[in-house]
PDB file of N, CA and C in Angstrom:
ATOM      1  N   GLU E   1      26.966  18.516 -15.405  1.00  0.00           N
ATOM      2  CA  GLU E   1      28.033  18.995 -14.570  1.00  0.00           C
ATOM      3  C   GLU E   1      28.090  18.225 -13.250  1.00  0.00           C
ATOM      4  N   ASN E   2      26.931  17.938 -12.639  1.00  0.00           N
ATOM      5  CA  ASN E   2      26.907  17.232 -11.367  1.00  0.00           C
ATOM      6  C   ASN E   2      26.865  15.719 -11.528  1.00  0.00           C
ATOM      7  N   SER E   3      26.806  15.236 -12.736  1.00  0.00           N
ATOM      8  CA  SER E   3      26.709  13.787 -12.924  1.00  0.00           C
ATOM      9  C   SER E   3      27.953  13.066 -12.421  1.00  0.00           C
ATOM     10  N   GLY E   4      29.060  13.727 -12.373  1.00  0.00           N
ATOM     11  CA  GLY E   4      30.272  13.099 -11.853  1.00  0.00           C
ATOM     12  C   GLY E   4      30.197  12.802 -10.374  1.00  0.00           C
ATOM     13  N   ASP E   5      29.264  13.438  -9.693  1.00  0.00           N
ATOM     14  CA  ASP E   5      29.083  13.155  -8.267  1.00  0.00           C
ATOM     15  C   ASP E   5      28.418  11.801  -8.051  1.00  0.00           C
ATOM     16  N   PHE E   6      27.670  11.340  -9.038  1.00  0.00           N
ATOM     17  CA  PHE E   6      26.952  10.088  -8.872  1.00  0.00           C
ATOM     18  C   PHE E   6      27.733   8.889  -9.400  1.00  0.00           C
ATOM     19  N   VAL E   7      28.219   8.977 -10.616  1.00  0.00           N
ATOM     20  CA  VAL E   7      28.992   7.886 -11.205  1.00  0.00           C
ATOM     21  C   VAL E   7      30.284   8.481 -11.766  1.00  0.00           C
ATOM     22  N   ARG E   8      31.377   8.152 -11.126  1.00  0.00           N
ATOM     23  CA  ARG E   8      32.676   8.650 -11.595  1.00  0.00           C
ATOM     24  C   ARG E   8      33.289   7.644 -12.556  1.00  0.00           C
ATOM     25  N   ASP E   9      34.373   7.974 -13.158  1.00  0.00           N
ATOM     26  CA  ASP E   9      35.059   7.079 -14.081  1.00  0.00           C
ATOM     27  C   ASP E   9      35.677   5.941 -13.276  1.00  0.00           C
ATOM     28  N   SER E  10      35.047   4.760 -13.333  1.00  0.00           N
ATOM     29  CA  SER E  10      35.502   3.639 -12.502  1.00  0.00           C
ATOM     30  C   SER E  10      36.744   2.961 -13.076  1.00  0.00           C
ATOM     31  N   MET E  11      37.081   3.211 -14.336  1.00  0.00           N
ATOM     32  CA  MET E  11      38.267   2.583 -14.921  1.00  0.00           C
ATOM     33  C   MET E  11      39.536   3.399 -14.651  1.00  0.00           C
ATOM     34  N   LYS E  12      39.370   4.615 -14.257  1.00  0.00           N
ATOM     35  CA  LYS E  12      40.517   5.476 -14.017  1.00  0.00           C
ATOM     36  C   LYS E  12      41.342   4.967 -12.836  1.00  0.00           C
ATOM     37  N   ASP E  13      40.676   4.714 -11.737  1.00  0.00           N
ATOM     38  CA  ASP E  13      41.335   4.192 -10.537  1.00  0.00           C
ATOM     39  C   ASP E  13      40.276   3.381  -9.785  1.00  0.00           C
ATOM     40  N   PRO E  14      40.059   2.103 -10.176  1.00  0.00           N
ATOM     41  CA  PRO E  14      38.915   1.340  -9.684  1.00  0.00           C
ATOM     42  C   PRO E  14      38.871   1.175  -8.164  1.00  0.00           C
ATOM     43  N   CYS E  15      39.977   0.985  -7.531  1.00  0.00           N
ATOM     44  CA  CYS E  15      39.956   0.722  -6.091  1.00  0.00           C
ATOM     45  C   CYS E  15      40.338   1.938  -5.265  1.00  0.00           C
ATOM     46  N   GLY E  16      40.663   3.012  -5.890  1.00  0.00           N
ATOM     47  CA  GLY E  16      41.073   4.199  -5.156  1.00  0.00           C
ATOM     48  C   GLY E  16      39.885   5.007  -4.701  1.00  0.00           C
ATOM     49  N   SER E  17      40.061   5.744  -3.656  1.00  0.00           N
ATOM     50  CA  SER E  17      38.995   6.602  -3.175  1.00  0.00           C
ATOM     51  C   SER E  17      39.567   7.975  -2.847  1.00  0.00           C
ATOM     52  N   ARG E  18      40.426   8.453  -3.715  1.00  0.00           N
ATOM     53  CA  ARG E  18      41.081   9.738  -3.459  1.00  0.00           C
ATOM     54  C   ARG E  18      40.146  10.915  -3.702  1.00  0.00           C
ATOM     55  N   ASP E  19      39.161  10.745  -4.592  1.00  0.00           N
ATOM     56  CA  ASP E  19      38.301  11.877  -4.949  1.00  0.00           C
ATOM     57  C   ASP E  19      37.437  12.301  -3.764  1.00  0.00           C
ATOM     58  N   ALA E  20      36.499  11.480  -3.420  1.00  0.00           N
ATOM     59  CA  ALA E  20      35.595  11.779  -2.314  1.00  0.00           C
ATOM     60  C   ALA E  20      34.806  10.527  -2.010  1.00  0.00           C
ATOM     61  N   GLY E  21      34.259  10.446  -0.853  1.00  0.00           N
ATOM     62  CA  GLY E  21      33.428   9.315  -0.479  1.00  0.00           C
ATOM     63  C   GLY E  21      34.223   8.210   0.183  1.00  0.00           C
ATOM     64  N   LEU E  22      33.496   7.344   0.857  1.00  0.00           N
ATOM     65  CA  LEU E  22      34.126   6.241   1.578  1.00  0.00           C
ATOM     66  C   LEU E  22      34.310   5.005   0.708  1.00  0.00           C
ATOM     67  N   LEU E  23      33.464   4.854  -0.311  1.00  0.00           N
ATOM     68  CA  LEU E  23      33.502   3.653  -1.142  1.00  0.00           C
ATOM     69  C   LEU E  23      34.373   3.880  -2.374  1.00  0.00           C
ATOM     70  N   PRO E  24      34.976   2.817  -2.886  1.00  0.00           N
ATOM     71  CA  PRO E  24      35.775   2.965  -4.112  1.00  0.00           C
ATOM     72  C   PRO E  24      34.889   3.259  -5.321  1.00  0.00           C
ATOM     73  N   ARG E  25      35.527   3.682  -6.397  1.00  0.00           N
ATOM     74  CA  ARG E  25      34.798   4.074  -7.606  1.00  0.00           C
ATOM     75  C   ARG E  25      34.004   2.929  -8.216  1.00  0.00           C
ATOM     76  N   VAL E  26      34.453   1.703  -8.039  1.00  0.00           N
ATOM     77  CA  VAL E  26      33.776   0.548  -8.634  1.00  0.00           C
ATOM     78  C   VAL E  26      32.345   0.431  -8.099  1.00  0.00           C
ATOM     79  N   LEU E  27      32.111   0.898  -6.897  1.00  0.00           N
ATOM     80  CA  LEU E  27      30.794   0.765  -6.288  1.00  0.00           C
ATOM     81  C   LEU E  27      29.868   1.950  -6.567  1.00  0.00           C
ATOM     82  N   ASP E  28      30.293   2.901  -7.357  1.00  0.00           N
ATOM     83  CA  ASP E  28      29.452   4.065  -7.642  1.00  0.00           C
ATOM     84  C   ASP E  28      28.158   3.665  -8.351  1.00  0.00           C
ATOM     85  N   LEU E  29      28.259   2.874  -9.405  1.00  0.00           N
ATOM     86  CA  LEU E  29      27.073   2.481 -10.152  1.00  0.00           C
ATOM     87  C   LEU E  29      26.154   1.572  -9.321  1.00  0.00           C
ATOM     88  N   PRO E  30      26.672   0.554  -8.620  1.00  0.00           N
ATOM     89  CA  PRO E  30      25.759  -0.239  -7.780  1.00  0.00           C
ATOM     90  C   PRO E  30      25.071   0.591  -6.694  1.00  0.00           C
ATOM     91  N   VAL E  31      25.760   1.548  -6.113  1.00  0.00           N
ATOM     92  CA  VAL E  31      25.125   2.406  -5.103  1.00  0.00           C
ATOM     93  C   VAL E  31      24.038   3.257  -5.750  1.00  0.00           C
ATOM     94  N   LEU E  32      24.301   3.784  -6.938  1.00  0.00           N
ATOM     95  CA  LEU E  32      23.296   4.565  -7.651  1.00  0.00           C
ATOM     96  C   LEU E  32      22.070   3.716  -7.968  1.00  0.00           C
ATOM     97  N   LEU E  33      22.280   2.497  -8.477  1.00  0.00           N
ATOM     98  CA  LEU E  33      21.162   1.616  -8.808  1.00  0.00           C
ATOM     99  C   LEU E  33      20.379   1.211  -7.568  1.00  0.00           C
ATOM    100  N   LEU E  34      21.074   0.951  -6.473  1.00  0.00           N
ATOM    101  CA  LEU E  34      20.401   0.614  -5.221  1.00  0.00           C
ATOM    102  C   LEU E  34      19.568   1.794  -4.718  1.00  0.00           C
ATOM    103  N   THR E  35      20.104   2.981  -4.837  1.00  0.00           N
ATOM    104  CA  THR E  35      19.375   4.174  -4.420  1.00  0.00           C
ATOM    105  C   THR E  35      18.119   4.364  -5.268  1.00  0.00           C
ATOM    106  N   LEU E  36      18.229   4.176  -6.562  1.00  0.00           N
ATOM    107  CA  LEU E  36      17.067   4.295  -7.446  1.00  0.00           C
ATOM    108  C   LEU E  36      16.026   3.225  -7.134  1.00  0.00           C
ATOM    109  N   PHE E  37      16.485   2.006  -6.885  1.00  0.00           N
ATOM    110  CA  PHE E  37      15.563   0.911  -6.559  1.00  0.00           C
ATOM    111  C   PHE E  37      14.802   1.204  -5.274  1.00  0.00           C
ATOM    112  N   VAL E  38      15.496   1.636  -4.243  1.00  0.00           N
ATOM    113  CA  VAL E  38      14.839   1.942  -2.968  1.00  0.00           C
ATOM    114  C   VAL E  38      13.871   3.109  -3.133  1.00  0.00           C
ATOM    115  N   ALA E  39      14.267   4.120  -3.888  1.00  0.00           N
ATOM    116  CA  ALA E  39      13.401   5.284  -4.088  1.00  0.00           C
ATOM    117  C   ALA E  39      12.124   4.904  -4.832  1.00  0.00           C
ATOM    118  N   MET E  40      12.212   3.983  -5.795  1.00  0.00           N
ATOM    119  CA  MET E  40      11.039   3.613  -6.577  1.00  0.00           C
ATOM    120  C   MET E  40      10.145   2.607  -5.863  1.00  0.00           C
ATOM    121  N   THR E  41      10.686   1.821  -4.958  1.00  0.00           N
ATOM    122  CA  THR E  41       9.870   0.819  -4.267  1.00  0.00           C
ATOM    123  C   THR E  41       9.335   1.306  -2.935  1.00  0.00           C
ATOM    124  N   TRP E  42       9.766   2.454  -2.457  1.00  0.00           N
ATOM    125  CA  TRP E  42       9.324   2.918  -1.145  1.00  0.00           C
ATOM    126  C   TRP E  42       7.839   3.302  -1.155  1.00  0.00           C
ATOM    127  N   ASN E  43       7.355   4.005  -2.167  1.00  0.00           N
ATOM    128  CA  ASN E  43       5.946   4.409  -2.207  1.00  0.00           C
ATOM    129  C   ASN E  43       4.991   3.215  -2.263  1.00  0.00           C
ATOM    130  N   PRO E  44       5.203   2.218  -3.125  1.00  0.00           N
ATOM    131  CA  PRO E  44       4.299   1.061  -3.079  1.00  0.00           C
ATOM    132  C   PRO E  44       4.360   0.323  -1.743  1.00  0.00           C
ATOM    133  N   PHE E  45       5.532   0.231  -1.150  1.00  0.00           N
ATOM    134  CA  PHE E  45       5.656  -0.420   0.154  1.00  0.00           C
ATOM    135  C   PHE E  45       4.848   0.336   1.207  1.00  0.00           C
ATOM    136  N   MET E  46       4.945   1.650   1.225  1.00  0.00           N
ATOM    137  CA  MET E  46       4.199   2.437   2.203  1.00  0.00           C
ATOM    138  C   MET E  46       2.699   2.389   1.932  1.00  0.00           C
ATOM    139  N   LEU E  47       2.304   2.276   0.670  1.00  0.00           N
ATOM    140  CA  LEU E  47       0.893   2.121   0.341  1.00  0.00           C
ATOM    141  C   LEU E  47       0.353   0.826   0.947  1.00  0.00           C
ATOM    142  N   ILE E  48       1.112  -0.245   0.797  1.00  0.00           N
ATOM    143  CA  ILE E  48       0.678  -1.536   1.337  1.00  0.00           C
ATOM    144  C   ILE E  48       0.633  -1.490   2.850  1.00  0.00           C
ATOM    145  N   VAL E  49       1.682  -0.999   3.472  1.00  0.00           N
ATOM    146  CA  VAL E  49       1.766  -1.009   4.936  1.00  0.00           C
ATOM    147  C   VAL E  49       0.827   0.020   5.559  1.00  0.00           C
ATOM    148  N   GLY E  50       0.729   1.188   4.964  1.00  0.00           N
ATOM    149  CA  GLY E  50      -0.030   2.263   5.582  1.00  0.00           C
ATOM    150  C   GLY E  50      -1.497   2.325   5.224  1.00  0.00           C
ATOM    151  N   LEU E  51      -1.900   1.693   4.128  1.00  0.00           N
ATOM    152  CA  LEU E  51      -3.288   1.792   3.696  1.00  0.00           C
ATOM    153  C   LEU E  51      -3.954   0.423   3.536  1.00  0.00           C
ATOM    154  N   LEU E  52      -3.351  -0.447   2.752  1.00  0.00           N
ATOM    155  CA  LEU E  52      -4.021  -1.704   2.434  1.00  0.00           C
ATOM    156  C   LEU E  52      -4.115  -2.656   3.622  1.00  0.00           C
ATOM    157  N   MET E  53      -3.085  -2.718   4.448  1.00  0.00           N
ATOM    158  CA  MET E  53      -3.154  -3.595   5.610  1.00  0.00           C
ATOM    159  C   MET E  53      -4.188  -3.128   6.629  1.00  0.00           C
ATOM    160  N   PRO E  54      -4.264  -1.829   6.966  1.00  0.00           N
ATOM    161  CA  PRO E  54      -5.334  -1.406   7.876  1.00  0.00           C
ATOM    162  C   PRO E  54      -6.733  -1.592   7.297  1.00  0.00           C
ATOM    163  N   VAL E  55      -6.903  -1.358   6.001  1.00  0.00           N
ATOM    164  CA  VAL E  55      -8.213  -1.561   5.384  1.00  0.00           C
ATOM    165  C   VAL E  55      -8.601  -3.037   5.443  1.00  0.00           C
ATOM    166  N   THR E  56      -7.649  -3.919   5.215  1.00  0.00           N
ATOM    167  CA  THR E  56      -7.918  -5.352   5.305  1.00  0.00           C
ATOM    168  C   THR E  56      -8.317  -5.739   6.721  1.00  0.00           C
ATOM    169  N   ASN E  57      -7.627  -5.209   7.713  1.00  0.00           N
ATOM    170  CA  ASN E  57      -7.987  -5.479   9.106  1.00  0.00           C
ATOM    171  C   ASN E  57      -9.366  -4.924   9.448  1.00  0.00           C
ATOM    172  N   PHE E  58      -9.690  -3.755   8.938  1.00  0.00           N
ATOM    173  CA  PHE E  58     -11.007  -3.158   9.150  1.00  0.00           C
ATOM    174  C   PHE E  58     -12.103  -4.050   8.573  1.00  0.00           C
ATOM    175  N   ILE E  59     -11.902  -4.514   7.346  1.00  0.00           N
ATOM    176  CA  ILE E  59     -12.899  -5.379   6.703  1.00  0.00           C
ATOM    177  C   ILE E  59     -13.056  -6.680   7.476  1.00  0.00           C
ATOM    178  N   GLU E  60     -11.957  -7.266   7.909  1.00  0.00           N
ATOM    179  CA  GLU E  60     -12.024  -8.508   8.677  1.00  0.00           C
ATOM    180  C   GLU E  60     -12.737  -8.293  10.001  1.00  0.00           C
ATOM    181  N   LEU E  61     -12.457  -7.177  10.662  1.00  0.00           N
ATOM    182  CA  LEU E  61     -13.054  -6.917  11.973  1.00  0.00           C
ATOM    183  C   LEU E  61     -14.558  -6.726  11.874  1.00  0.00           C
ATOM    184  N   PHE E  62     -15.016  -5.927  10.925  1.00  0.00           N
ATOM    185  CA  PHE E  62     -16.434  -5.598  10.863  1.00  0.00           C
ATOM    186  C   PHE E  62     -17.253  -6.532   9.976  1.00  0.00           C
ATOM    187  N   TYR E  63     -16.648  -7.114   8.954  1.00  0.00           N
ATOM    188  CA  TYR E  63     -17.416  -7.910   8.005  1.00  0.00           C
ATOM    189  C   TYR E  63     -16.944  -9.354   7.887  1.00  0.00           C
ATOM    190  N   GLY E  64     -15.951  -9.758   8.655  1.00  0.00           N
ATOM    191  CA  GLY E  64     -15.416 -11.120   8.566  1.00  0.00           C
ATOM    192  C   GLY E  64     -16.439 -12.177   8.922  1.00  0.00           C
ATOM    193  N   ALA E  65     -17.163 -11.971  10.008  1.00  0.00           N
ATOM    194  CA  ALA E  65     -18.169 -12.961  10.428  1.00  0.00           C
ATOM    195  C   ALA E  65     -19.273 -13.078   9.381  1.00  0.00           C
ATOM    196  N   ALA E  66     -19.687 -11.964   8.825  1.00  0.00           N
ATOM    197  CA  ALA E  66     -20.735 -11.998   7.801  1.00  0.00           C
ATOM    198  C   ALA E  66     -20.244 -12.696   6.535  1.00  0.00           C
ATOM    199  N   MET E  67     -18.996 -12.459   6.165  1.00  0.00           N
ATOM    200  CA  MET E  67     -18.461 -13.128   4.969  1.00  0.00           C
ATOM    201  C   MET E  67     -18.363 -14.630   5.180  1.00  0.00           C
ATOM    202  N   ARG E  68     -17.942 -15.043   6.387  1.00  0.00           N
ATOM    203  CA  ARG E  68     -17.882 -16.479   6.665  1.00  0.00           C
ATOM    204  C   ARG E  68     -19.276 -17.088   6.688  1.00  0.00           C
ATOM    205  N   ALA E  69     -20.236 -16.382   7.266  1.00  0.00           N
ATOM    206  CA  ALA E  69     -21.614 -16.886   7.301  1.00  0.00           C
ATOM    207  C   ALA E  69     -22.189 -16.983   5.894  1.00  0.00           C
ATOM    208  N   ALA E  70     -21.923 -15.996   5.054  1.00  0.00           N
ATOM    209  CA  ALA E  70     -22.436 -16.032   3.679  1.00  0.00           C
ATOM    210  C   ALA E  70     -21.776 -17.157   2.882  1.00  0.00           C
ATOM    211  N   PHE E  71     -20.504 -17.427   3.176  1.00  0.00           N
ATOM    212  CA  PHE E  71     -19.816 -18.502   2.471  1.00  0.00           C
ATOM    213  C   PHE E  71     -20.395 -19.866   2.846  1.00  0.00           C
ATOM    214  N   CYS E  72     -20.785 -20.028   4.100  1.00  0.00           N
ATOM    215  CA  CYS E  72     -21.287 -21.324   4.572  1.00  0.00           C
ATOM    216  C   CYS E  72     -22.805 -21.459   4.445  1.00  0.00           C
ATOM    217  N   ALA E  73     -23.488 -20.428   4.018  1.00  0.00           N
ATOM    218  CA  ALA E  73     -24.953 -20.458   3.926  1.00  0.00           C
ATOM    219  C   ALA E  73     -25.386 -21.278   2.714  1.00  0.00           C
ATOM    220  N   PRO E  74     -26.630 -21.744   2.736  1.00  0.00           N
ATOM    221  CA  PRO E  74     -27.165 -22.445   1.559  1.00  0.00           C
ATOM    222  C   PRO E  74     -27.202 -21.522   0.346  1.00  0.00           C
ATOM    223  N   GLU E  75     -27.266 -22.107  -0.823  1.00  0.00           N
ATOM    224  CA  GLU E  75     -27.185 -21.322  -2.060  1.00  0.00           C
ATOM    225  C   GLU E  75     -28.366 -20.380  -2.249  1.00  0.00           C
ATOM    226  N   ASP E  76     -29.541 -20.736  -1.737  1.00  0.00           N
ATOM    227  CA  ASP E  76     -30.713 -19.885  -1.952  1.00  0.00           C
ATOM    228  C   ASP E  76     -30.807 -18.743  -0.935  1.00  0.00           C
ATOM    229  N   ALA E  77     -29.893 -18.677   0.015  1.00  0.00           N
ATOM    230  CA  ALA E  77     -29.919 -17.607   1.015  1.00  0.00           C
ATOM    231  C   ALA E  77     -29.405 -16.305   0.404  1.00  0.00           C
ATOM    232  N   SER E  78     -29.997 -15.211   0.831  1.00  0.00           N
ATOM    233  CA  SER E  78     -29.601 -13.894   0.335  1.00  0.00           C
ATOM    234  C   SER E  78     -28.369 -13.418   1.112  1.00  0.00           C
ATOM    235  N   TRP E  79     -27.321 -13.105   0.388  1.00  0.00           N
ATOM    236  CA  TRP E  79     -26.106 -12.669   1.079  1.00  0.00           C
ATOM    237  C   TRP E  79     -26.309 -11.322   1.757  1.00  0.00           C
ATOM    238  N   PHE E  80     -27.204 -10.474   1.196  1.00  0.00           N
ATOM    239  CA  PHE E  80     -27.436  -9.170   1.812  1.00  0.00           C
ATOM    240  C   PHE E  80     -28.172  -9.322   3.146  1.00  0.00           C
ATOM    241  N   GLU E  81     -29.097 -10.277   3.228  1.00  0.00           N
ATOM    242  CA  GLU E  81     -29.788 -10.531   4.502  1.00  0.00           C
ATOM    243  C   GLU E  81     -28.802 -11.057   5.543  1.00  0.00           C
ATOM    244  N   ILE E  82     -27.872 -11.885   5.110  1.00  0.00           N
ATOM    245  CA  ILE E  82     -26.856 -12.390   6.040  1.00  0.00           C
ATOM    246  C   ILE E  82     -25.978 -11.243   6.525  1.00  0.00           C
ATOM    247  N   PHE E  83     -25.598 -10.354   5.617  1.00  0.00           N
ATOM    248  CA  PHE E  83     -24.770  -9.206   6.015  1.00  0.00           C
ATOM    249  C   PHE E  83     -25.534  -8.267   6.945  1.00  0.00           C
ATOM    250  N   LYS E  84     -26.853  -8.106   6.729  1.00  0.00           N
ATOM    251  CA  LYS E  84     -27.643  -7.263   7.625  1.00  0.00           C
ATOM    252  C   LYS E  84     -27.687  -7.837   9.034  1.00  0.00           C
ATOM    253  N   GLN E  85     -27.705  -9.159   9.158  1.00  0.00           N
ATOM    254  CA  GLN E  85     -27.777  -9.794  10.475  1.00  0.00           C
ATOM    255  C   GLN E  85     -26.416  -9.864  11.159  1.00  0.00           C
ATOM    256  N   TRP E  86     -25.353 -10.082  10.401  1.00  0.00           N
ATOM    257  CA  TRP E  86     -24.057 -10.388  10.994  1.00  0.00           C
ATOM    258  C   TRP E  86     -23.055  -9.233  10.981  1.00  0.00           C
ATOM    259  N   SER E  87     -23.402  -8.112  10.388  1.00  0.00           N
ATOM    260  CA  SER E  87     -22.433  -7.018  10.305  1.00  0.00           C
ATOM    261  C   SER E  87     -23.141  -5.668  10.418  1.00  0.00           C
ATOM    262  N   PRO E  88     -22.382  -4.611  10.646  1.00  0.00           N
ATOM    263  CA  PRO E  88     -22.976  -3.274  10.744  1.00  0.00           C
ATOM    264  C   PRO E  88     -23.140  -2.590   9.386  1.00  0.00           C
ATOM    265  N   ILE E  89     -23.536  -3.338   8.364  1.00  0.00           N
ATOM    266  CA  ILE E  89     -23.601  -2.766   7.024  1.00  0.00           C
ATOM    267  C   ILE E  89     -24.739  -1.755   6.895  1.00  0.00           C
ATOM    268  N   MET E  90     -25.811  -1.929   7.647  1.00  0.00           N
ATOM    269  CA  MET E  90     -26.919  -0.983   7.543  1.00  0.00           C
ATOM    270  C   MET E  90     -26.528   0.386   8.098  1.00  0.00           C
ATOM    271  N   LYS E  91     -25.709   0.400   9.139  1.00  0.00           N
ATOM    272  CA  LYS E  91     -25.212   1.679   9.650  1.00  0.00           C
ATOM    273  C   LYS E  91     -24.328   2.363   8.597  1.00  0.00           C
ATOM    274  N   LEU E  92     -23.557   1.576   7.859  1.00  0.00           N
ATOM    275  CA  LEU E  92     -22.734   2.136   6.789  1.00  0.00           C
ATOM    276  C   LEU E  92     -23.610   2.686   5.665  1.00  0.00           C
ATOM    277  N   VAL E  93     -24.677   1.968   5.322  1.00  0.00           N
ATOM    278  CA  VAL E  93     -25.600   2.437   4.286  1.00  0.00           C
ATOM    279  C   VAL E  93     -26.253   3.742   4.730  1.00  0.00           C
ATOM    280  N   GLN E  94     -26.665   3.819   6.003  1.00  0.00           N
ATOM    281  CA  GLN E  94     -27.265   5.054   6.513  1.00  0.00           C
ATOM    282  C   GLN E  94     -26.254   6.204   6.482  1.00  0.00           C
ATOM    283  N   LEU E  95     -25.004   5.927   6.823  1.00  0.00           N
ATOM    284  CA  LEU E  95     -23.971   6.952   6.787  1.00  0.00           C
ATOM    285  C   LEU E  95     -23.761   7.465   5.361  1.00  0.00           C
ATOM    286  N   VAL E  96     -23.745   6.567   4.392  1.00  0.00           N
ATOM    287  CA  VAL E  96     -23.594   6.975   2.992  1.00  0.00           C
ATOM    288  C   VAL E  96     -24.790   7.808   2.547  1.00  0.00           C
ATOM    289  N   GLU E  97     -25.982   7.410   2.968  1.00  0.00           N
ATOM    290  CA  GLU E  97     -27.170   8.191   2.614  1.00  0.00           C
ATOM    291  C   GLU E  97     -27.083   9.608   3.175  1.00  0.00           C
ATOM    292  N   VAL E  98     -26.680   9.746   4.434  1.00  0.00           N
ATOM    293  CA  VAL E  98     -26.563  11.058   5.063  1.00  0.00           C
ATOM    294  C   VAL E  98     -25.491  11.887   4.347  1.00  0.00           C
ATOM    295  N   CYS E  99     -24.372  11.268   4.002  1.00  0.00           N
ATOM    296  CA  CYS E  99     -23.297  11.996   3.319  1.00  0.00           C
ATOM    297  C   CYS E  99     -23.736  12.453   1.934  1.00  0.00           C
ATOM    298  N   VAL E 100     -24.464  11.605   1.206  1.00  0.00           N
ATOM    299  CA  VAL E 100     -24.932  11.992  -0.127  1.00  0.00           C
ATOM    300  C   VAL E 100     -25.945  13.129  -0.023  1.00  0.00           C
ATOM    301  N   LEU E 101     -26.885  13.010   0.915  1.00  0.00           N
ATOM    302  CA  LEU E 101     -27.863  14.085   1.100  1.00  0.00           C
ATOM    303  C   LEU E 101     -27.169  15.375   1.535  1.00  0.00           C
ATOM    304  N   GLY E 102     -26.190  15.260   2.423  1.00  0.00           N
ATOM    305  CA  GLY E 102     -25.457  16.426   2.855  1.00  0.00           C
ATOM    306  C   GLY E 102     -24.684  17.073   1.725  1.00  0.00           C
ATOM    307  N   ALA E 103     -24.152  16.265   0.834  1.00  0.00           N
ATOM    308  CA  ALA E 103     -23.405  16.815  -0.307  1.00  0.00           C
ATOM    309  C   ALA E 103     -24.329  17.561  -1.261  1.00  0.00           C
ATOM    310  N   PHE E 104     -25.557  17.072  -1.437  1.00  0.00           N
ATOM    311  CA  PHE E 104     -26.479  17.744  -2.337  1.00  0.00           C
ATOM    312  C   PHE E 104     -27.123  18.979  -1.713  1.00  0.00           C
ATOM    313  N   LEU E 105     -27.264  18.969  -0.416  1.00  0.00           N
ATOM    314  CA  LEU E 105     -27.929  20.100   0.254  1.00  0.00           C
ATOM    315  C   LEU E 105     -26.973  21.244   0.563  1.00  0.00           C
ATOM    316  N   VAL E 106     -25.703  20.935   0.699  1.00  0.00           N
ATOM    317  CA  VAL E 106     -24.759  21.995   1.073  1.00  0.00           C
ATOM    318  C   VAL E 106     -24.174  22.663  -0.124  1.00  0.00           C
TER     319      VAL E 106
END
């Protein structure tokens, strides 16, 4: 019953806009498709902008120097030792330990 609100008969009067709306009937389907496209792409866009970009900046800020040092280190060097020296990874490990113990004790 309400489908006529979205796509009207565009062959009836293609350039007329007597029914309702500002756009002619020919543009009903393109407007519907554009609306569907925007609705389906908005969530992935917000995921990238709102979550992945800040996480990437966080990783670069706290672990970027350690990653560069590990990349340039000799092959026999331990990457974990480099991360312990160049980044706050041990504080993160301690935080995870406290959270795991807290989860089991509570």
